[in-house]
mmCIF file of C-alpha atoms and ligand atoms in Angstrom:
data_model
loop_
_atom_site.group_PDB
_atom_site.id
_atom_site.type_symbol
_atom_site.label_atom_id
_atom_site.label_comp_id
_atom_site.label_asym_id
_atom_site.label_seq_id
_atom_site.Cartn_x
_atom_site.Cartn_y
_atom_site.Cartn_z
ATOM 1 C CA UNK A 5 -141.892 -21.308 -106.658
ATOM 2 C CA UNK A 6 -142.213 -19.311 -109.857
ATOM 3 C CA UNK A 7 -143.845 -20.730 -112.981
ATOM 4 C CA UNK A 8 -143.608 -18.679 -116.183
ATOM 5 C CA UNK A 9 -143.692 -19.264 -119.907
ATOM 6 C CA UNK A 10 -140.355 -18.120 -121.288
ATOM 7 C CA UNK A 11 -138.410 -18.234 -124.512
ATOM 8 C CA UNK A 12 -135.475 -20.565 -123.889
ATOM 9 C CA UNK A 13 -133.387 -18.336 -126.165
ATOM 10 C CA UNK A 14 -133.224 -16.033 -123.131
ATOM 11 C CA UNK A 15 -131.985 -18.789 -120.839
ATOM 12 C CA UNK A 16 -129.302 -20.302 -123.058
ATOM 13 C CA UNK A 17 -125.877 -18.973 -124.023
ATOM 14 C CA UNK A 18 -126.392 -19.723 -127.729
ATOM 15 C CA UNK A 19 -129.540 -17.604 -127.621
ATOM 16 C CA UNK A 20 -131.865 -19.780 -129.693
ATOM 17 C CA UNK A 21 -134.921 -21.805 -128.705
ATOM 18 C CA UNK A 22 -138.676 -21.377 -128.372
ATOM 19 C CA UNK A 23 -141.013 -21.311 -125.403
ATOM 20 C CA UNK A 24 -141.424 -23.589 -122.441
ATOM 21 C CA UNK A 25 -142.996 -23.505 -119.008
ATOM 22 C CA UNK A 26 -140.133 -22.703 -116.653
ATOM 23 C CA UNK A 27 -140.526 -23.851 -113.046
ATOM 24 C CA UNK A 28 -138.010 -22.196 -110.739
ATOM 25 C CA UNK A 29 -137.831 -24.400 -107.643
ATOM 26 C CA UNK A 30 -136.689 -22.920 -104.360
ATOM 27 C CA UNK A 31 -137.340 -25.618 -101.760
ATOM 28 C CA UNK A 32 -137.454 -29.439 -101.591
ATOM 29 C CA UNK A 33 -141.278 -29.227 -101.520
ATOM 30 C CA UNK A 34 -141.159 -27.293 -104.828
ATOM 31 C CA UNK A 35 -139.089 -30.099 -106.334
ATOM 32 C CA UNK A 36 -141.757 -32.646 -105.478
ATOM 33 C CA UNK A 37 -144.469 -30.537 -107.072
ATOM 34 C CA UNK A 38 -142.440 -29.598 -110.169
ATOM 35 C CA UNK A 39 -141.495 -33.218 -110.904
ATOM 36 C CA UNK A 40 -145.098 -34.453 -110.824
ATOM 37 C CA UNK A 41 -145.276 -34.188 -114.645
ATOM 38 C CA UNK A 42 -142.645 -34.770 -117.388
ATOM 39 C CA UNK A 43 -139.686 -32.394 -117.014
ATOM 40 C CA UNK A 44 -136.195 -31.431 -118.101
ATOM 41 C CA UNK A 45 -133.548 -29.740 -115.971
ATOM 42 C CA UNK A 46 -131.952 -26.502 -117.080
ATOM 43 C CA UNK A 47 -128.622 -25.348 -115.690
ATOM 44 C CA UNK A 48 -127.027 -22.271 -117.214
ATOM 45 C CA UNK A 49 -128.047 -23.383 -120.709
ATOM 46 C CA UNK A 50 -124.455 -23.372 -121.961
ATOM 47 C CA UNK A 51 -124.427 -26.784 -123.640
ATOM 48 C CA UNK A 52 -127.870 -26.766 -125.225
ATOM 49 C CA UNK A 53 -129.367 -26.418 -128.671
ATOM 50 C CA UNK A 54 -133.093 -25.867 -128.117
ATOM 51 C CA UNK A 55 -135.657 -26.231 -130.907
ATOM 52 C CA UNK A 56 -137.318 -23.089 -132.274
ATOM 53 C CA UNK A 57 -140.591 -24.747 -131.214
ATOM 54 C CA UNK A 58 -139.410 -24.978 -127.607
ATOM 55 C CA UNK A 59 -140.161 -28.062 -125.506
ATOM 56 C CA UNK A 60 -143.405 -29.523 -124.185
ATOM 57 C CA UNK A 61 -142.014 -30.693 -120.846
ATOM 58 C CA UNK A 62 -141.690 -28.506 -117.788
ATOM 59 C CA UNK A 63 -138.259 -26.928 -117.580
ATOM 60 C CA UNK A 64 -136.975 -27.005 -114.008
ATOM 61 C CA UNK A 65 -134.474 -24.388 -112.951
ATOM 62 C CA UNK A 66 -132.784 -24.326 -109.537
ATOM 63 C CA UNK A 67 -133.256 -21.210 -107.391
ATOM 64 C CA UNK A 68 -133.582 -20.474 -103.663
ATOM 65 C CA UNK A 69 -131.661 -22.871 -101.418
ATOM 66 C CA UNK A 70 -130.497 -24.802 -104.484
ATOM 67 C CA UNK A 71 -128.613 -21.797 -105.833
ATOM 68 C CA UNK A 72 -126.865 -20.768 -102.607
ATOM 69 C CA UNK A 73 -123.152 -21.332 -102.615
ATOM 70 C CA UNK A 74 -120.281 -19.903 -100.685
ATOM 71 C CA UNK A 75 -116.854 -21.331 -100.104
ATOM 72 C CA UNK A 76 -116.933 -19.471 -96.762
ATOM 73 C CA UNK A 77 -114.051 -18.112 -94.723
ATOM 74 C CA UNK A 78 -111.807 -18.167 -92.805
ATOM 75 C CA UNK A 79 -110.368 -21.624 -93.359
ATOM 76 C CA UNK A 80 -108.314 -23.155 -90.612
ATOM 77 C CA UNK A 81 -107.697 -26.558 -92.147
ATOM 78 C CA UNK A 82 -105.772 -27.495 -95.292
ATOM 79 C CA UNK A 83 -108.774 -29.119 -96.957
ATOM 80 C CA UNK A 84 -112.120 -27.455 -97.531
ATOM 81 C CA UNK A 85 -115.157 -29.537 -98.512
ATOM 82 C CA UNK A 86 -118.187 -27.235 -98.769
ATOM 83 C CA UNK A 87 -121.662 -28.344 -99.840
ATOM 84 C CA UNK A 88 -122.831 -25.967 -102.573
ATOM 85 C CA UNK A 89 -126.166 -25.405 -104.297
ATOM 86 C CA UNK A 90 -126.120 -26.978 -107.774
ATOM 87 C CA UNK A 91 -127.799 -23.936 -109.316
ATOM 88 C CA UNK A 92 -124.798 -21.758 -108.441
ATOM 89 C CA UNK A 93 -122.606 -20.574 -111.281
ATOM 90 C CA UNK A 94 -119.186 -22.134 -111.642
ATOM 91 C CA UNK A 95 -117.477 -18.884 -112.788
ATOM 92 C CA UNK A 96 -118.469 -17.237 -109.479
ATOM 93 C CA UNK A 97 -117.024 -20.138 -107.483
ATOM 94 C CA UNK A 98 -113.801 -20.137 -109.503
ATOM 95 C CA UNK A 99 -113.333 -16.444 -108.697
ATOM 96 C CA UNK A 100 -114.219 -16.941 -105.021
ATOM 97 C CA UNK A 101 -111.669 -19.762 -104.764
ATOM 98 C CA UNK A 102 -109.072 -17.489 -106.372
ATOM 99 C CA UNK A 103 -109.761 -14.786 -103.756
ATOM 100 C CA UNK A 104 -109.643 -17.235 -100.860
ATOM 101 C CA UNK A 105 -106.480 -19.030 -101.998
ATOM 102 C CA UNK A 106 -108.303 -22.339 -102.520
ATOM 103 C CA UNK A 107 -106.994 -24.636 -105.210
ATOM 104 C CA UNK A 108 -108.848 -27.247 -107.297
ATOM 105 C CA UNK A 109 -111.108 -25.240 -109.592
ATOM 106 C CA UNK A 110 -108.407 -23.652 -111.766
ATOM 107 C CA UNK A 111 -108.907 -26.086 -114.709
ATOM 108 C CA UNK A 112 -112.555 -24.977 -114.910
ATOM 109 C CA UNK A 113 -111.809 -21.285 -115.458
ATOM 110 C CA UNK A 114 -113.901 -19.951 -118.328
ATOM 111 C CA UNK A 115 -116.636 -22.612 -118.326
ATOM 112 C CA UNK A 116 -120.025 -20.820 -118.010
ATOM 113 C CA UNK A 117 -121.793 -23.746 -116.316
ATOM 114 C CA UNK A 118 -124.005 -24.154 -113.298
ATOM 115 C CA UNK A 119 -122.503 -26.590 -110.799
ATOM 116 C CA UNK A 120 -125.196 -29.191 -111.536
ATOM 117 C CA UNK A 121 -124.728 -28.890 -115.301
ATOM 118 C CA UNK A 122 -120.965 -29.170 -114.822
ATOM 119 C CA UNK A 123 -121.440 -32.468 -112.953
ATOM 120 C CA UNK A 124 -123.920 -33.765 -115.552
ATOM 121 C CA UNK A 125 -121.417 -33.045 -118.372
ATOM 122 C CA UNK A 126 -118.306 -33.685 -116.261
ATOM 123 C CA UNK A 127 -117.163 -30.314 -117.589
ATOM 124 C CA UNK A 128 -113.466 -29.763 -117.971
ATOM 125 C CA UNK A 129 -110.508 -28.750 -120.006
ATOM 126 C CA UNK A 130 -107.297 -30.529 -120.818
ATOM 127 C CA UNK A 131 -106.086 -29.387 -117.376
ATOM 128 C CA UNK A 132 -108.743 -31.319 -115.459
ATOM 129 C CA UNK A 133 -112.448 -32.023 -114.986
ATOM 130 C CA UNK A 134 -114.969 -31.296 -112.242
ATOM 131 C CA UNK A 135 -114.953 -35.039 -111.432
ATOM 132 C CA UNK A 136 -111.392 -34.585 -110.117
ATOM 133 C CA UNK A 137 -112.601 -32.358 -107.256
ATOM 134 C CA UNK A 138 -115.935 -33.971 -106.355
ATOM 135 C CA UNK A 139 -116.357 -35.295 -102.834
ATOM 136 C CA UNK A 140 -120.080 -36.132 -103.064
ATOM 137 C CA UNK A 141 -123.178 -35.241 -105.079
ATOM 138 C CA UNK A 142 -126.754 -34.922 -103.840
ATOM 139 C CA UNK A 143 -129.330 -35.973 -106.418
ATOM 140 C CA UNK A 144 -133.122 -35.756 -106.292
ATOM 141 C CA UNK A 145 -134.892 -38.698 -107.892
ATOM 142 C CA UNK A 146 -137.920 -40.875 -107.178
ATOM 143 C CA UNK A 147 -139.278 -38.246 -104.823
ATOM 144 C CA UNK A 148 -136.296 -38.015 -102.453
ATOM 145 C CA UNK A 149 -132.765 -36.665 -102.070
ATOM 146 C CA UNK A 150 -129.920 -39.209 -102.281
ATOM 147 C CA UNK A 151 -126.180 -38.727 -101.743
ATOM 148 C CA UNK A 152 -123.775 -40.357 -104.207
ATOM 149 C CA UNK A 153 -120.040 -40.894 -104.228
ATOM 150 C CA UNK A 154 -118.602 -39.620 -107.542
ATOM 151 C CA UNK A 155 -117.437 -43.164 -108.412
ATOM 152 C CA UNK A 156 -121.116 -44.115 -108.686
ATOM 153 C CA UNK A 157 -121.843 -41.519 -111.379
ATOM 154 C CA UNK A 158 -120.025 -42.984 -114.403
ATOM 155 C CA UNK A 159 -118.046 -39.819 -115.033
ATOM 156 C CA UNK A 160 -115.964 -39.794 -118.215
ATOM 157 C CA UNK A 161 -114.938 -37.372 -120.945
ATOM 158 C CA UNK A 162 -117.915 -34.966 -121.115
ATOM 159 C CA UNK A 163 -120.282 -37.646 -119.826
ATOM 160 C CA UNK A 164 -121.985 -39.091 -116.761
ATOM 161 C CA UNK A 165 -124.593 -41.696 -115.925
ATOM 162 C CA UNK A 166 -126.912 -40.015 -113.453
ATOM 163 C CA UNK A 167 -129.989 -41.841 -112.118
ATOM 164 C CA UNK A 168 -132.929 -41.563 -114.555
ATOM 165 C CA UNK A 169 -134.675 -38.216 -114.076
ATOM 166 C CA UNK A 170 -132.001 -37.234 -111.537
ATOM 167 C CA UNK A 171 -131.664 -33.574 -110.600
ATOM 168 C CA UNK A 172 -128.328 -32.629 -109.042
ATOM 169 C CA UNK A 173 -129.314 -30.432 -106.104
ATOM 170 C CA UNK A 174 -126.092 -29.998 -104.108
ATOM 171 C CA UNK A 175 -122.450 -30.653 -104.802
ATOM 172 C CA UNK A 176 -119.668 -31.193 -102.300
ATOM 173 C CA UNK A 177 -116.295 -30.089 -103.626
ATOM 174 C CA UNK A 178 -112.842 -30.945 -102.293
ATOM 175 C CA UNK A 179 -110.552 -27.922 -102.397
ATOM 176 C CA UNK A 180 -107.289 -27.234 -100.618
ATOM 177 C CA UNK A 181 -105.410 -24.193 -99.446
ATOM 178 C CA UNK A 182 -102.630 -23.154 -101.744
ATOM 179 C CA UNK A 183 -100.197 -20.391 -102.451
ATOM 180 C CA UNK A 184 -102.108 -17.643 -104.374
ATOM 181 C CA UNK A 185 -99.238 -17.256 -106.859
ATOM 182 C CA UNK A 186 -99.503 -20.943 -107.786
ATOM 183 C CA UNK A 187 -103.267 -20.654 -108.280
ATOM 184 C CA UNK A 188 -102.783 -17.548 -110.391
ATOM 185 C CA UNK A 189 -100.164 -19.225 -112.595
ATOM 186 C CA UNK A 190 -102.470 -22.221 -113.168
ATOM 187 C CA UNK A 191 -105.371 -19.952 -114.071
ATOM 188 C CA UNK A 192 -103.234 -18.029 -116.518
ATOM 189 C CA UNK A 193 -102.271 -21.270 -118.271
ATOM 190 C CA UNK A 194 -105.945 -22.242 -118.611
ATOM 191 C CA UNK A 195 -106.854 -18.761 -119.799
ATOM 192 C CA UNK A 196 -104.097 -18.873 -122.414
ATOM 193 C CA UNK A 197 -105.394 -22.223 -123.719
ATOM 194 C CA UNK A 198 -108.822 -20.604 -124.260
ATOM 195 C CA UNK A 199 -107.568 -17.564 -126.163
ATOM 196 C CA UNK A 200 -108.573 -18.983 -129.558
ATOM 197 C CA UNK A 201 -112.205 -19.407 -128.454
ATOM 198 C CA UNK A 202 -114.711 -16.876 -129.834
ATOM 199 C CA UNK A 203 -116.410 -14.329 -127.561
ATOM 200 C CA UNK A 204 -119.705 -14.314 -129.484
ATOM 201 C CA UNK A 205 -122.745 -16.260 -128.289
ATOM 202 C CA UNK A 206 -122.229 -20.003 -128.520
ATOM 203 C CA UNK A 207 -122.817 -23.241 -126.615
ATOM 204 C CA UNK A 208 -119.102 -24.022 -126.377
ATOM 205 C CA UNK A 209 -117.635 -26.790 -128.497
ATOM 206 C CA UNK A 210 -120.311 -28.403 -130.640
ATOM 207 C CA UNK A 211 -118.579 -31.792 -130.952
ATOM 208 C CA UNK A 212 -116.563 -34.032 -128.673
ATOM 209 C CA UNK A 213 -112.946 -34.495 -129.653
ATOM 210 C CA UNK A 214 -112.277 -37.871 -131.258
ATOM 211 C CA UNK A 215 -109.679 -39.832 -129.248
ATOM 212 C CA UNK A 216 -106.271 -38.231 -129.713
ATOM 213 C CA UNK A 217 -107.512 -35.520 -132.073
ATOM 214 C CA UNK A 218 -109.327 -32.205 -132.061
ATOM 215 C CA UNK A 219 -112.732 -31.686 -133.691
ATOM 216 C CA UNK A 220 -111.870 -28.010 -134.175
ATOM 217 C CA UNK A 221 -108.693 -28.873 -136.067
ATOM 218 C CA UNK A 222 -110.565 -31.378 -138.283
ATOM 219 C CA UNK A 223 -113.318 -28.854 -139.109
ATOM 220 C CA UNK A 224 -110.614 -26.303 -139.886
ATOM 221 C CA UNK A 225 -108.742 -28.750 -142.121
ATOM 222 C CA UNK A 226 -111.991 -29.605 -143.955
ATOM 223 C CA UNK A 227 -112.258 -25.918 -144.904
ATOM 224 C CA UNK A 228 -115.597 -25.401 -143.138
ATOM 225 C CA UNK A 229 -114.734 -22.358 -140.996
ATOM 226 C CA UNK A 230 -116.693 -19.248 -141.923
ATOM 227 C CA UNK A 231 -119.618 -21.243 -143.349
ATOM 228 C CA UNK A 232 -122.887 -19.428 -142.608
ATOM 229 C CA UNK A 233 -126.570 -20.374 -142.519
ATOM 230 C CA UNK A 234 -128.821 -17.427 -141.645
ATOM 231 C CA UNK A 235 -127.456 -15.929 -138.441
ATOM 232 C CA UNK A 236 -125.283 -18.934 -137.519
ATOM 233 C CA UNK A 237 -121.618 -19.204 -138.491
ATOM 234 C CA UNK A 238 -118.856 -21.764 -137.960
ATOM 235 C CA UNK A 239 -116.405 -19.552 -136.120
ATOM 236 C CA UNK A 240 -113.306 -18.464 -138.018
ATOM 237 C CA UNK A 241 -111.495 -18.310 -134.679
ATOM 238 C CA UNK A 242 -112.167 -21.921 -133.652
ATOM 239 C CA UNK A 243 -113.773 -24.525 -135.918
ATOM 240 C CA UNK A 244 -115.610 -26.356 -133.124
ATOM 241 C CA UNK A 245 -117.690 -23.298 -132.189
ATOM 242 C CA UNK A 246 -120.911 -22.383 -133.976
ATOM 243 C CA UNK A 247 -121.711 -18.798 -133.077
ATOM 244 C CA UNK A 248 -124.946 -16.838 -133.162
ATOM 245 C CA UNK A 249 -124.207 -13.529 -134.860
ATOM 246 C CA UNK A 250 -127.481 -12.029 -133.674
ATOM 247 C CA UNK A 251 -130.546 -13.544 -135.284
ATOM 248 C CA UNK A 252 -129.744 -17.225 -135.643
ATOM 249 C CA UNK A 253 -132.525 -19.788 -135.317
ATOM 250 C CA UNK A 254 -132.076 -23.318 -134.027
ATOM 251 C CA UNK A 255 -132.781 -24.488 -137.587
ATOM 252 C CA UNK A 256 -129.835 -22.383 -138.886
ATOM 253 C CA UNK A 257 -127.505 -23.841 -136.266
ATOM 254 C CA UNK A 258 -128.732 -27.390 -136.946
ATOM 255 C CA UNK A 259 -128.063 -27.036 -140.699
ATOM 256 C CA UNK A 260 -124.432 -26.202 -139.916
ATOM 257 C CA UNK A 261 -124.152 -29.179 -137.555
ATOM 258 C CA UNK A 262 -125.514 -31.478 -140.281
ATOM 259 C CA UNK A 263 -123.200 -29.941 -142.865
ATOM 260 C CA UNK A 264 -120.171 -30.658 -140.657
ATOM 261 C CA UNK A 265 -121.366 -34.207 -140.001
ATOM 262 C CA UNK A 266 -121.686 -34.820 -143.765
ATOM 263 C CA UNK A 267 -117.918 -34.309 -143.980
ATOM 264 C CA UNK A 268 -116.727 -35.657 -140.627
ATOM 265 C CA UNK A 269 -117.906 -38.450 -138.302
ATOM 266 C CA UNK A 270 -118.078 -36.268 -135.193
ATOM 267 C CA UNK A 271 -120.227 -36.879 -132.111
ATOM 268 C CA UNK A 272 -122.215 -33.932 -130.751
ATOM 269 C CA UNK A 273 -121.231 -32.637 -127.334
ATOM 270 C CA UNK A 274 -124.318 -30.416 -127.118
ATOM 271 C CA UNK A 275 -127.610 -31.729 -125.791
ATOM 272 C CA UNK A 276 -130.533 -31.282 -128.173
ATOM 273 C CA UNK A 277 -133.889 -30.243 -126.700
ATOM 274 C CA UNK A 278 -137.038 -30.609 -128.775
ATOM 275 C CA UNK A 279 -137.498 -31.385 -132.442
ATOM 276 C CA UNK A 280 -135.147 -30.019 -135.074
ATOM 277 C CA UNK A 281 -135.904 -29.972 -138.813
HETATM 278 P P1 LIG B 319 -127.089 -26.901 -119.379
HETATM 279 O O1 LIG B 319 -126.511 -26.517 -120.691
HETATM 280 O O2 LIG B 319 -128.185 -26.075 -118.854
HETATM 281 O O3 LIG B 319 -127.547 -28.431 -119.455
HETATM 282 C C1 LIG B 319 -126.684 -29.417 -120.000
HETATM 283 C C2 LIG B 319 -127.191 -30.804 -119.556
HETATM 284 O O4 LIG B 319 -127.057 -30.920 -118.138
HETATM 285 C C3 LIG B 319 -128.670 -31.034 -119.851
HETATM 286 O O5 LIG B 319 -128.860 -32.393 -120.133
HETATM 287 C C4 LIG B 319 -129.355 -30.679 -118.554
HETATM 288 O O6 LIG B 319 -130.590 -31.339 -118.383
HETATM 289 C C5 LIG B 319 -128.329 -31.187 -117.554
HETATM 290 N N1 LIG B 319 -128.379 -30.484 -116.266
HETATM 291 C C6 LIG B 319 -128.168 -29.166 -116.020
HETATM 292 N N2 LIG B 319 -128.288 -28.916 -114.705
HETATM 293 C C7 LIG B 319 -128.568 -30.102 -114.111
HETATM 294 C C8 LIG B 319 -128.814 -30.498 -112.766
HETATM 295 N N3 LIG B 319 -128.799 -29.616 -111.758
HETATM 296 N N4 LIG B 319 -129.082 -31.805 -112.519
HETATM 297 C C9 LIG B 319 -129.116 -32.712 -113.536
HETATM 298 N N5 LIG B 319 -128.893 -32.388 -114.828
HETATM 299 C C10 LIG B 319 -128.620 -31.101 -115.106
HETATM 300 N N6 LIG B 319 -117.620 -27.342 -121.431
HETATM 301 C C11 LIG B 319 -116.505 -27.980 -121.015
HETATM 302 O O7 LIG B 319 -116.575 -29.128 -120.540
HETATM 303 N N7 LIG B 319 -115.284 -27.385 -121.099
HETATM 304 C C12 LIG B 319 -115.114 -26.134 -121.578
HETATM 305 O O8 LIG B 319 -114.008 -25.640 -121.621
HETATM 306 C C13 LIG B 319 -116.282 -25.430 -121.999
HETATM 307 N N8 LIG B 319 -116.185 -24.163 -122.465
HETATM 308 C C14 LIG B 319 -117.320 -23.495 -122.834
HETATM 309 C C15 LIG B 319 -117.205 -22.170 -123.265
HETATM 310 C C16 LIG B 319 -118.339 -21.461 -123.641
HETATM 311 C C17 LIG B 319 -118.202 -20.031 -124.109
HETATM 312 C C18 LIG B 319 -119.626 -22.065 -123.566
HETATM 313 C C19 LIG B 319 -120.856 -21.304 -123.933
HETATM 314 C C20 LIG B 319 -119.740 -23.382 -123.135
HETATM 315 C C21 LIG B 319 -118.582 -24.111 -122.777
HETATM 316 N N9 LIG B 319 -118.664 -25.438 -122.341
HETATM 317 C C22 LIG B 319 -117.537 -26.086 -121.913
HETATM 318 C C23 LIG B 319 -119.966 -26.157 -122.362
HETATM 319 C C24 LIG B 319 -120.815 -26.031 -121.090
HETATM 320 O O9 LIG B 319 -120.446 -24.889 -120.334
HETATM 321 C C25 LIG B 319 -120.706 -27.291 -120.228
HETATM 322 O O10 LIG B 319 -121.179 -28.435 -120.915
HETATM 323 C C26 LIG B 319 -121.478 -27.167 -118.910
HETATM 324 O O11 LIG B 319 -121.185 -28.276 -118.095
HETATM 325 C C27 LIG B 319 -123.002 -27.063 -119.090
HETATM 326 O O12 LIG B 319 -123.544 -26.673 -117.838
HETATM 327 P P2 LIG B 319 -124.940 -25.888 -117.764
HETATM 328 O O13 LIG B 319 -125.224 -25.644 -116.344
HETATM 329 O O14 LIG B 319 -124.929 -24.719 -118.662
HETATM 330 O O15 LIG B 319 -125.909 -27.028 -118.303
HETATM 331 N N1 LIG B 320 -107.148 -26.129 -133.964
HETATM 332 C C1 LIG B 320 -107.064 -25.776 -135.274
HETATM 333 N N2 LIG B 320 -108.083 -25.053 -135.817
HETATM 334 C C2 LIG B 320 -109.185 -24.686 -135.125
HETATM 335 C C3 LIG B 320 -109.273 -25.061 -133.773
HETATM 336 C C4 LIG B 320 -108.238 -25.787 -133.209
HETATM 337 O O1 LIG B 320 -106.085 -26.105 -135.958
HETATM 338 O O2 LIG B 320 -110.080 -24.039 -135.693
HETATM 339 C C5 LIG B 320 -106.032 -26.863 -133.349
HETATM 340 C C6 LIG B 320 -105.300 -26.008 -132.321
HETATM 341 O O3 LIG B 320 -104.333 -25.210 -132.930
HETATM 342 C C7 LIG B 320 -104.696 -27.059 -131.393
HETATM 343 C C8 LIG B 320 -105.734 -28.202 -131.444
HETATM 344 O O4 LIG B 320 -106.503 -27.985 -132.627
HETATM 345 O O5 LIG B 320 -103.494 -27.544 -131.915
HETATM 346 C C9 LIG B 320 -106.620 -28.240 -130.204
HETATM 347 O O6 LIG B 320 -107.321 -27.001 -130.075
HETATM 348 P P1 LIG B 320 -107.633 -26.342 -128.665
HETATM 349 O O7 LIG B 320 -106.360 -26.237 -127.900
HETATM 350 O O8 LIG B 320 -108.410 -25.101 -128.917
HETATM 351 O O9 LIG B 320 -108.490 -27.406 -127.891
HETATM 352 P P2 LIG B 320 -109.781 -28.167 -128.313
HETATM 353 O O10 LIG B 320 -109.456 -29.619 -128.278
HETATM 354 O O11 LIG B 320 -110.378 -27.653 -129.555
HETATM 355 C C10 LIG B 320 -110.694 -28.501 -125.889
HETATM 356 C C11 LIG B 320 -112.084 -28.607 -125.346
HETATM 357 C C12 LIG B 320 -112.585 -27.236 -124.893
HETATM 358 C C13 LIG B 320 -111.628 -26.668 -123.858
HETATM 359 C C14 LIG B 320 -110.249 -26.547 -124.501
HETATM 360 C C15 LIG B 320 -109.217 -26.031 -123.522
HETATM 361 C C16 LIG B 320 -113.390 -30.386 -126.377
HETATM 362 C C17 LIG B 320 -114.387 -30.743 -127.431
HETATM 363 N N3 LIG B 320 -112.989 -29.117 -126.350
HETATM 364 O O12 LIG B 320 -110.785 -27.777 -127.109
HETATM 365 O O13 LIG B 320 -113.848 -27.441 -124.270
HETATM 366 O O14 LIG B 320 -112.062 -25.387 -123.447
HETATM 367 O O15 LIG B 320 -109.833 -27.865 -124.946
HETATM 368 O O16 LIG B 320 -108.721 -27.056 -122.750
HETATM 369 O O17 LIG B 320 -113.010 -31.239 -125.589
HETATM 370 C C18 LIG B 320 -116.216 -27.533 -124.648
HETATM 371 O O18 LIG B 320 -116.158 -28.720 -124.298
HETATM 372 O O19 LIG B 320 -117.295 -26.969 -124.900
HETATM 373 C C19 LIG B 320 -114.978 -26.768 -124.748
HETATM 374 C C20 LIG B 320 -114.951 -25.517 -125.175
#
């Protein structure tokens, strides 16, 4: 196990956030030791706004056996249900599935999540969510590993109800063999739907969509696109993205969030870590 003090700006896609003690766990024994004091779990840091002061709790990151994942080959049966380490990155699995002609992950193309973080957020697009292809989820809590059926996890639009303090350690997906041309066509449709999203550093959509509407469209209509505080800007490409143009602080980003919420009653999709001004 590795324990180091790190700036969380380096471990998050938005690129803001102060220091924390990062515990990279590699074995079940590491998990027991790392969870012996207050902790948070970090996936790929792609849905987080972390305070400039960092966080006091240990930050647990999955490495070693918890980050191993391969869809394997060759596949003789129609259905493939691999157990995968929750620290593995979803984009790698999406590309592996594409190569192997395995269908199920196409809706998740372009989401820079770890598998565990994707389950925690029930990550998805309008084409589908990870919950649609979950067979089982292994979760560490209360000192032991437990296996859950996805129906037990309260999965909904960008939400879940995991056991308190639960760390997703392995995920069993349900994929099926398919014609590569069909997979490719599905991926292209998802890719096309993401074309308006900015390429600069962000944490994805800041707010959940209100039922039947789009937060990005509402922010656009309110004339807030292009608004800047320090190094943070409400993207001109897509109103629901706050981007870091290089030197943004968490405080800059938070001011923009508050400014948007003064105009619109939107619920944050991001998770907030630590104290914000
Ligand atoms: P983190 O951001 O690291 O953590 C998020 C939450 O999950 C935290 O509460 C954390 O404690 C918890 N968590 C992480 N790992 C575990 C674990 N192993 N066990 C228990 N809890 C855990 N999201 C979508 O749904 N759809 C999209 O189309 C989409 N597009 C995006 C595009 C961009 C460019 C970016 C930057 C983000 C996008 N997102 C999207 C947001 C983000 O990728 C998802 O919310 C994703 O599920 C977060 O996963 P993560 O591993 O990065 O989690
Ligand atoms: N729109 C505007 N102006 C904008 C942004 C959007 O008018 O600045 C309009 C679009 O023209 C479109 C509608 O709003 O008519 C919806 O926009 P879009 O198709 O971009 O989808 P979205 O609802 O904004 C959702 C998810 C994304 C996901 C895409 C693709 C949420 C909060 N967002 O965006 O997920 O990638 O669909 O399916 O559910 C995320 O959750 O982090 C995320 C990026």
